[in-house]
PDB file of C-alpha atoms in Angstrom:
ATOM      1  CA  MET V   1     -21.954   9.644  -4.005  1.00  0.00           C
ATOM      2  CA  GLN V   2     -18.301  10.435  -3.388  1.00  0.00           C
ATOM      3  CA  THR V   3     -15.932   7.951  -1.810  1.00  0.00           C
ATOM      4  CA  LYS V   4     -13.951   9.661   0.949  1.00  0.00           C
ATOM      5  CA  ILE V   5     -10.358   8.456   1.112  1.00  0.00           C
ATOM      6  CA  LEU V   6      -7.923   9.419   3.845  1.00  0.00           C
ATOM      7  CA  ILE V   7      -4.218   9.287   3.032  1.00  0.00           C
ATOM      8  CA  ILE V   8      -1.873   9.086   6.005  1.00  0.00           C
ATOM      9  CA  ASP V   9       1.255  10.930   4.851  1.00  0.00           C
ATOM     10  CA  HIS V  10       4.561   9.608   6.183  1.00  0.00           C
ATOM     11  CA  ASN V  11       6.373  12.815   5.166  1.00  0.00           C
ATOM     12  CA  ASP V  12       7.089  11.457   1.704  1.00  0.00           C
ATOM     13  CA  SER V  13       7.474  13.436  -1.503  1.00  0.00           C
ATOM     14  CA  PHE V  14       5.479  10.782  -3.390  1.00  0.00           C
ATOM     15  CA  THR V  15       2.348  11.368  -1.313  1.00  0.00           C
ATOM     16  CA  PHE V  16       1.116  14.235  -3.436  1.00  0.00           C
ATOM     17  CA  ASN V  17       1.649  12.254  -6.644  1.00  0.00           C
ATOM     18  CA  LEU V  18      -0.628   9.689  -5.019  1.00  0.00           C
ATOM     19  CA  VAL V  19      -3.168  12.389  -4.132  1.00  0.00           C
ATOM     20  CA  GLN V  20      -3.143  13.614  -7.730  1.00  0.00           C
ATOM     21  CA  LEU V  21      -3.869  10.119  -9.094  1.00  0.00           C
ATOM     22  CA  PHE V  22      -6.747   9.598  -6.667  1.00  0.00           C
ATOM     23  CA  GLU V  23      -8.180  13.029  -7.528  1.00  0.00           C
ATOM     24  CA  GLU V  24      -8.278  12.002 -11.202  1.00  0.00           C
ATOM     25  CA  ILE V  25     -10.620   9.123 -10.310  1.00  0.00           C
ATOM     26  CA  GLN V  26     -14.298   9.999 -10.633  1.00  0.00           C
ATOM     27  CA  ASP V  27     -16.330  10.397  -7.421  1.00  0.00           C
ATOM     28  CA  VAL V  28     -13.339  10.308  -5.086  1.00  0.00           C
ATOM     29  CA  GLU V  29     -12.634  12.904  -2.406  1.00  0.00           C
ATOM     30  CA  VAL V  30      -9.133  12.761  -0.945  1.00  0.00           C
ATOM     31  CA  ASN V  31      -7.832  14.251   2.283  1.00  0.00           C
ATOM     32  CA  VAL V  32      -4.312  14.013   3.662  1.00  0.00           C
ATOM     33  CA  LEU V  33      -3.315  13.904   7.308  1.00  0.00           C
ATOM     34  CA  ASN V  34       0.296  13.913   8.418  1.00  0.00           C
ATOM     35  CA  VAL V  35       1.331  10.849  10.395  1.00  0.00           C
ATOM     36  CA  GLY V  36       2.598  13.084  13.203  1.00  0.00           C
ATOM     37  CA  ASN V  37      -0.536  15.188  13.402  1.00  0.00           C
ATOM     38  CA  PHE V  38      -3.711  13.115  13.547  1.00  0.00           C
ATOM     39  CA  ASP V  39      -5.822  11.319  16.083  1.00  0.00           C
ATOM     40  CA  LEU V  40      -7.917   8.233  15.515  1.00  0.00           C
ATOM     41  CA  ASN V  41     -11.215  10.107  15.798  1.00  0.00           C
ATOM     42  CA  MET V  42     -10.264  12.094  12.692  1.00  0.00           C
ATOM     43  CA  CYS V  43     -10.224   8.855  10.669  1.00  0.00           C
ATOM     44  CA  SER V  44     -13.738   7.665  11.456  1.00  0.00           C
ATOM     45  CA  SER V  45     -15.562   9.703   8.807  1.00  0.00           C
ATOM     46  CA  TYR V  46     -13.626   8.242   5.851  1.00  0.00           C
ATOM     47  CA  ASP V  47     -14.678   5.302   3.683  1.00  0.00           C
ATOM     48  CA  ALA V  48     -11.131   3.991   3.223  1.00  0.00           C
ATOM     49  CA  ILE V  49      -7.580   4.625   4.399  1.00  0.00           C
ATOM     50  CA  VAL V  50      -4.335   4.698   2.406  1.00  0.00           C
ATOM     51  CA  LEU V  51      -0.987   4.354   4.175  1.00  0.00           C
ATOM     52  CA  SER V  52       1.503   6.319   2.079  1.00  0.00           C
ATOM     53  CA  PRO V  53       5.127   5.593   1.297  1.00  0.00           C
ATOM     54  CA  GLY V  54       7.732   7.150   3.542  1.00  0.00           C
ATOM     55  CA  PRO V  55      11.112   6.851   5.214  1.00  0.00           C
ATOM     56  CA  GLY V  56      11.970   4.586   8.104  1.00  0.00           C
ATOM     57  CA  LEU V  57      10.347   1.453   9.452  1.00  0.00           C
ATOM     58  CA  PRO V  58       6.879   0.688  10.852  1.00  0.00           C
ATOM     59  CA  GLN V  59       8.066   0.848  14.461  1.00  0.00           C
ATOM     60  CA  ASP V  60       8.995   4.510  13.860  1.00  0.00           C
ATOM     61  CA  TYR V  61       5.261   5.304  13.558  1.00  0.00           C
ATOM     62  CA  PRO V  62       3.362   3.951  16.598  1.00  0.00           C
ATOM     63  CA  ALA V  63       0.254   5.982  15.684  1.00  0.00           C
ATOM     64  CA  VAL V  64      -0.177   3.884  12.531  1.00  0.00           C
ATOM     65  CA  TYR V  65      -0.124   0.692  14.619  1.00  0.00           C
ATOM     66  CA  GLU V  66      -2.978   2.169  16.694  1.00  0.00           C
ATOM     67  CA  LEU V  67      -4.836   3.160  13.517  1.00  0.00           C
ATOM     68  CA  LEU V  68      -4.577  -0.382  12.162  1.00  0.00           C
ATOM     69  CA  LYS V  69      -5.656  -1.832  15.510  1.00  0.00           C
ATOM     70  CA  LYS V  70      -8.799   0.309  15.507  1.00  0.00           C
ATOM     71  CA  PHE V  71      -9.794   0.119  11.831  1.00  0.00           C
ATOM     72  CA  TYR V  72      -8.469  -3.055  10.180  1.00  0.00           C
ATOM     73  CA  THR V  73     -11.811  -4.848  10.604  1.00  0.00           C
ATOM     74  CA  LEU V  74     -13.892  -1.739   9.847  1.00  0.00           C
ATOM     75  CA  LYS V  75     -12.470   0.027   6.785  1.00  0.00           C
ATOM     76  CA  PRO V  76     -10.724  -0.898   3.548  1.00  0.00           C
ATOM     77  CA  ILE V  77      -7.009  -0.141   3.819  1.00  0.00           C
ATOM     78  CA  LEU V  78      -4.395   0.170   1.078  1.00  0.00           C
ATOM     79  CA  GLY V  79      -0.721   0.230   2.006  1.00  0.00           C
ATOM     80  CA  ILE V  80       1.935   1.531  -0.366  1.00  0.00           C
ATOM     81  CA  CYS V  81       5.641   0.733   0.180  1.00  0.00           C
ATOM     82  CA  LEU V  82       6.074   1.605   3.877  1.00  0.00           C
ATOM     83  CA  GLY V  83       2.305   1.035   4.082  1.00  0.00           C
ATOM     84  CA  LEU V  84       2.782  -2.606   3.052  1.00  0.00           C
ATOM     85  CA  GLN V  85       5.512  -2.922   5.653  1.00  0.00           C
ATOM     86  CA  HIS V  86       3.156  -1.494   8.312  1.00  0.00           C
ATOM     87  CA  ILE V  87       0.557  -4.133   7.456  1.00  0.00           C
ATOM     88  CA  VAL V  88       3.061  -7.010   7.545  1.00  0.00           C
ATOM     89  CA  HIS V  89       4.484  -5.771  10.862  1.00  0.00           C
ATOM     90  CA  PHE V  90       1.032  -5.212  12.402  1.00  0.00           C
ATOM     91  CA  PHE V  91      -0.038  -8.786  11.679  1.00  0.00           C
ATOM     92  CA  GLY V  92       3.156 -10.213  13.188  1.00  0.00           C
ATOM     93  CA  GLY V  93       5.366 -10.592  10.141  1.00  0.00           C
ATOM     94  CA  ALA V  94       8.981  -9.564   9.738  1.00  0.00           C
ATOM     95  CA  LEU V  95      10.942  -7.373   7.355  1.00  0.00           C
ATOM     96  CA  TYR V  96      14.466  -7.764   6.057  1.00  0.00           C
ATOM     97  CA  ASN V  97      16.993  -5.341   4.624  1.00  0.00           C
ATOM     98  CA  LEU V  98      17.602  -5.989   0.925  1.00  0.00           C
ATOM     99  CA  ASP V  99      21.146  -6.689  -0.267  1.00  0.00           C
ATOM    100  CA  SER V 100      20.647  -4.114  -3.012  1.00  0.00           C
ATOM    101  CA  VAL V 101      18.722  -0.870  -2.452  1.00  0.00           C
ATOM    102  CA  GLN V 102      15.898  -0.509  -4.984  1.00  0.00           C
ATOM    103  CA  HIS V 103      15.578   3.262  -5.342  1.00  0.00           C
ATOM    104  CA  GLY V 104      14.361   4.488  -8.700  1.00  0.00           C
ATOM    105  CA  LYS V 105      14.422   1.095 -10.381  1.00  0.00           C
ATOM    106  CA  GLN V 106      11.772  -0.475 -12.584  1.00  0.00           C
ATOM    107  CA  SER V 107      11.026  -4.168 -12.249  1.00  0.00           C
ATOM    108  CA  ALA V 108       8.637  -6.695 -13.727  1.00  0.00           C
ATOM    109  CA  ILE V 109       6.367  -8.219 -11.108  1.00  0.00           C
ATOM    110  CA  PHE V 110       4.471 -11.463 -11.461  1.00  0.00           C
ATOM    111  CA  LEU V 111       1.052 -12.434 -10.104  1.00  0.00           C
ATOM    112  CA  LEU V 112       0.858 -15.422  -7.787  1.00  0.00           C
ATOM    113  CA  ALA V 113      -2.839 -15.098  -6.936  1.00  0.00           C
ATOM    114  CA  GLU V 114      -5.869 -13.188  -8.126  1.00  0.00           C
ATOM    115  CA  ASP V 115      -5.801  -9.608  -6.903  1.00  0.00           C
ATOM    116  CA  VAL V 116      -8.312  -6.855  -7.686  1.00  0.00           C
ATOM    117  CA  LEU V 117      -5.494  -4.320  -7.981  1.00  0.00           C
ATOM    118  CA  PHE V 118      -4.231  -6.043 -11.132  1.00  0.00           C
ATOM    119  CA  LYS V 119      -7.605  -6.604 -12.825  1.00  0.00           C
ATOM    120  CA  ASN V 120      -7.412  -6.005 -16.600  1.00  0.00           C
ATOM    121  CA  ILE V 121      -3.677  -5.241 -16.448  1.00  0.00           C
ATOM    122  CA  GLN V 122      -1.362  -7.196 -18.739  1.00  0.00           C
ATOM    123  CA  GLN V 123       1.179  -9.455 -17.046  1.00  0.00           C
ATOM    124  CA  PRO V 124       3.956  -9.130 -16.096  1.00  0.00           C
ATOM    125  CA  VAL V 125       3.355  -5.707 -14.563  1.00  0.00           C
ATOM    126  CA  LEU V 126       6.058  -3.046 -14.687  1.00  0.00           C
ATOM    127  CA  ALA V 127       6.499  -1.285 -11.359  1.00  0.00           C
ATOM    128  CA  GLY V 128       8.618   1.512  -9.924  1.00  0.00           C
ATOM    129  CA  LEU V 129      10.611   0.475  -6.867  1.00  0.00           C
ATOM    130  CA  TYR V 130      11.904   2.778  -4.121  1.00  0.00           C
ATOM    131  CA  HIS V 131      12.689   0.602  -1.112  1.00  0.00           C
ATOM    132  CA  SER V 132      15.465  -1.011   0.859  1.00  0.00           C
ATOM    133  CA  TRP V 133      13.297  -3.218   3.115  1.00  0.00           C
ATOM    134  CA  ALA V 134      10.892  -6.014   2.160  1.00  0.00           C
ATOM    135  CA  ALA V 135       8.499  -8.504   3.744  1.00  0.00           C
ATOM    136  CA  ALA V 136      10.196 -11.721   4.852  1.00  0.00           C
ATOM    137  CA  LYS V 137       8.474 -14.742   3.321  1.00  0.00           C
ATOM    138  CA  ASN V 138       9.756 -17.070   6.061  1.00  0.00           C
ATOM    139  CA  LYS V 139       7.968 -14.974   8.710  1.00  0.00           C
ATOM    140  CA  PHE V 140       4.923 -13.941   6.683  1.00  0.00           C
ATOM    141  CA  PRO V 141       1.613 -13.688   8.581  1.00  0.00           C
ATOM    142  CA  ASP V 142      -0.827 -16.562   7.932  1.00  0.00           C
ATOM    143  CA  CYS V 143      -3.736 -14.120   7.624  1.00  0.00           C
ATOM    144  CA  LEU V 144      -2.117 -12.444   4.598  1.00  0.00           C
ATOM    145  CA  GLU V 145      -1.644 -13.789   1.074  1.00  0.00           C
ATOM    146  CA  ILE V 146       1.208 -12.814  -1.234  1.00  0.00           C
ATOM    147  CA  THR V 147      -0.356 -11.891  -4.579  1.00  0.00           C
ATOM    148  CA  SER V 148       2.706 -10.790  -6.559  1.00  0.00           C
ATOM    149  CA  GLN V 149       6.483 -10.843  -6.413  1.00  0.00           C
ATOM    150  CA  THR V 150       9.557 -10.008  -8.462  1.00  0.00           C
ATOM    151  CA  ALA V 151      11.444 -12.661 -10.431  1.00  0.00           C
ATOM    152  CA  GLU V 152      13.839 -12.783  -7.455  1.00  0.00           C
ATOM    153  CA  GLY V 153      10.945 -13.612  -5.103  1.00  0.00           C
ATOM    154  CA  VAL V 154      10.624 -10.253  -3.307  1.00  0.00           C
ATOM    155  CA  VAL V 155       7.032  -9.683  -2.125  1.00  0.00           C
ATOM    156  CA  MET V 156       5.399  -6.954  -4.221  1.00  0.00           C
ATOM    157  CA  ALA V 157       1.709  -7.185  -3.285  1.00  0.00           C
ATOM    158  CA  LEU V 158      -0.492  -8.787  -0.671  1.00  0.00           C
ATOM    159  CA  ARG V 159      -4.046  -8.956   0.566  1.00  0.00           C
ATOM    160  CA  HIS V 160      -5.712  -9.990   3.779  1.00  0.00           C
ATOM    161  CA  LYS V 161      -7.568 -13.304   3.554  1.00  0.00           C
ATOM    162  CA  LYS V 162     -10.631 -12.011   5.438  1.00  0.00           C
ATOM    163  CA  TYR V 163     -10.678  -8.192   5.511  1.00  0.00           C
ATOM    164  CA  PRO V 164     -10.471  -5.618   2.671  1.00  0.00           C
ATOM    165  CA  ILE V 165      -6.788  -4.874   3.171  1.00  0.00           C
ATOM    166  CA  SER V 166      -4.397  -4.697   0.222  1.00  0.00           C
ATOM    167  CA  ALA V 167      -0.849  -3.458  -0.121  1.00  0.00           C
ATOM    168  CA  VAL V 168       1.916  -3.014  -2.656  1.00  0.00           C
ATOM    169  CA  GLN V 169       5.651  -2.654  -2.069  1.00  0.00           C
ATOM    170  CA  PHE V 170       6.109  -0.723  -5.314  1.00  0.00           C
ATOM    171  CA  HIS V 171       4.869   2.787  -6.096  1.00  0.00           C
ATOM    172  CA  PRO V 172       1.709   2.949  -8.264  1.00  0.00           C
ATOM    173  CA  GLU V 173       2.093   6.745  -8.348  1.00  0.00           C
ATOM    174  CA  SER V 174       5.525   6.522 -10.003  1.00  0.00           C
ATOM    175  CA  TYR V 175       5.967   7.144 -13.722  1.00  0.00           C
ATOM    176  CA  MET V 176       7.796   3.793 -13.724  1.00  0.00           C
ATOM    177  CA  THR V 177       4.478   2.067 -12.954  1.00  0.00           C
ATOM    178  CA  PRO V 178       2.577   2.715 -16.202  1.00  0.00           C
ATOM    179  CA  ASN V 179      -0.641   1.077 -14.939  1.00  0.00           C
ATOM    180  CA  GLY V 180      -0.543   2.636 -11.479  1.00  0.00           C
ATOM    181  CA  LYS V 181      -3.666   4.750 -11.935  1.00  0.00           C
ATOM    182  CA  GLN V 182      -5.585   1.687 -13.168  1.00  0.00           C
ATOM    183  CA  MET V 183      -4.531  -0.189 -10.016  1.00  0.00           C
ATOM    184  CA  LEU V 184      -5.885   2.605  -7.806  1.00  0.00           C
ATOM    185  CA  GLU V 185      -9.105   2.761  -9.857  1.00  0.00           C
ATOM    186  CA  ASN V 186      -9.500  -1.007  -9.450  1.00  0.00           C
ATOM    187  CA  TRP V 187      -9.170  -0.613  -5.679  1.00  0.00           C
ATOM    188  CA  VAL V 188     -11.649   2.270  -5.521  1.00  0.00           C
ATOM    189  CA  LYS V 189     -14.226   0.293  -7.553  1.00  0.00           C
ATOM    190  CA  VAL V 190     -14.481  -2.374  -4.843  1.00  0.00           C
ATOM    191  CA  LEU V 191     -14.842   0.037  -1.907  1.00  0.00           C
TER     192      LEU V 191
END
């Protein structure tokens, strides 16, 4: 049986790299809907939802807030980059603007807690970064757990303590994340 995954595209050039990686995973069907052109009823038939990377901040995309409100208890959700920021914002956390923009940089990230995304992946993990905003640890939602960070302490991955919600600040679809496909496969295996 195929797992149906919906990717909400935030008008980002990386989205189709993400689609390609998911399509390489056995028994996965992927569909993409643009963030400006979907309604919540269109999301009901999917097994899981991926919030893609993209420009801007979560408050620029009110439809995603409504999507999270409707589905966070019902469907597995994976946030990538802006997707992680959506999840933090939705659950009442804050973001901050980094002192140094991290566009096209590779960084080692370190696990703080067990996380299915990193199963069977050697530590530290190399990850491709393309962001200028990050989750603020001092205003981090209690319902979420930080599972990895950079050596400088920037949040790189999280999971919800009760629901099947995961997110990464880095880009698993980037060539600078050598184990990115394995991370996505790990997520799909637990759907």
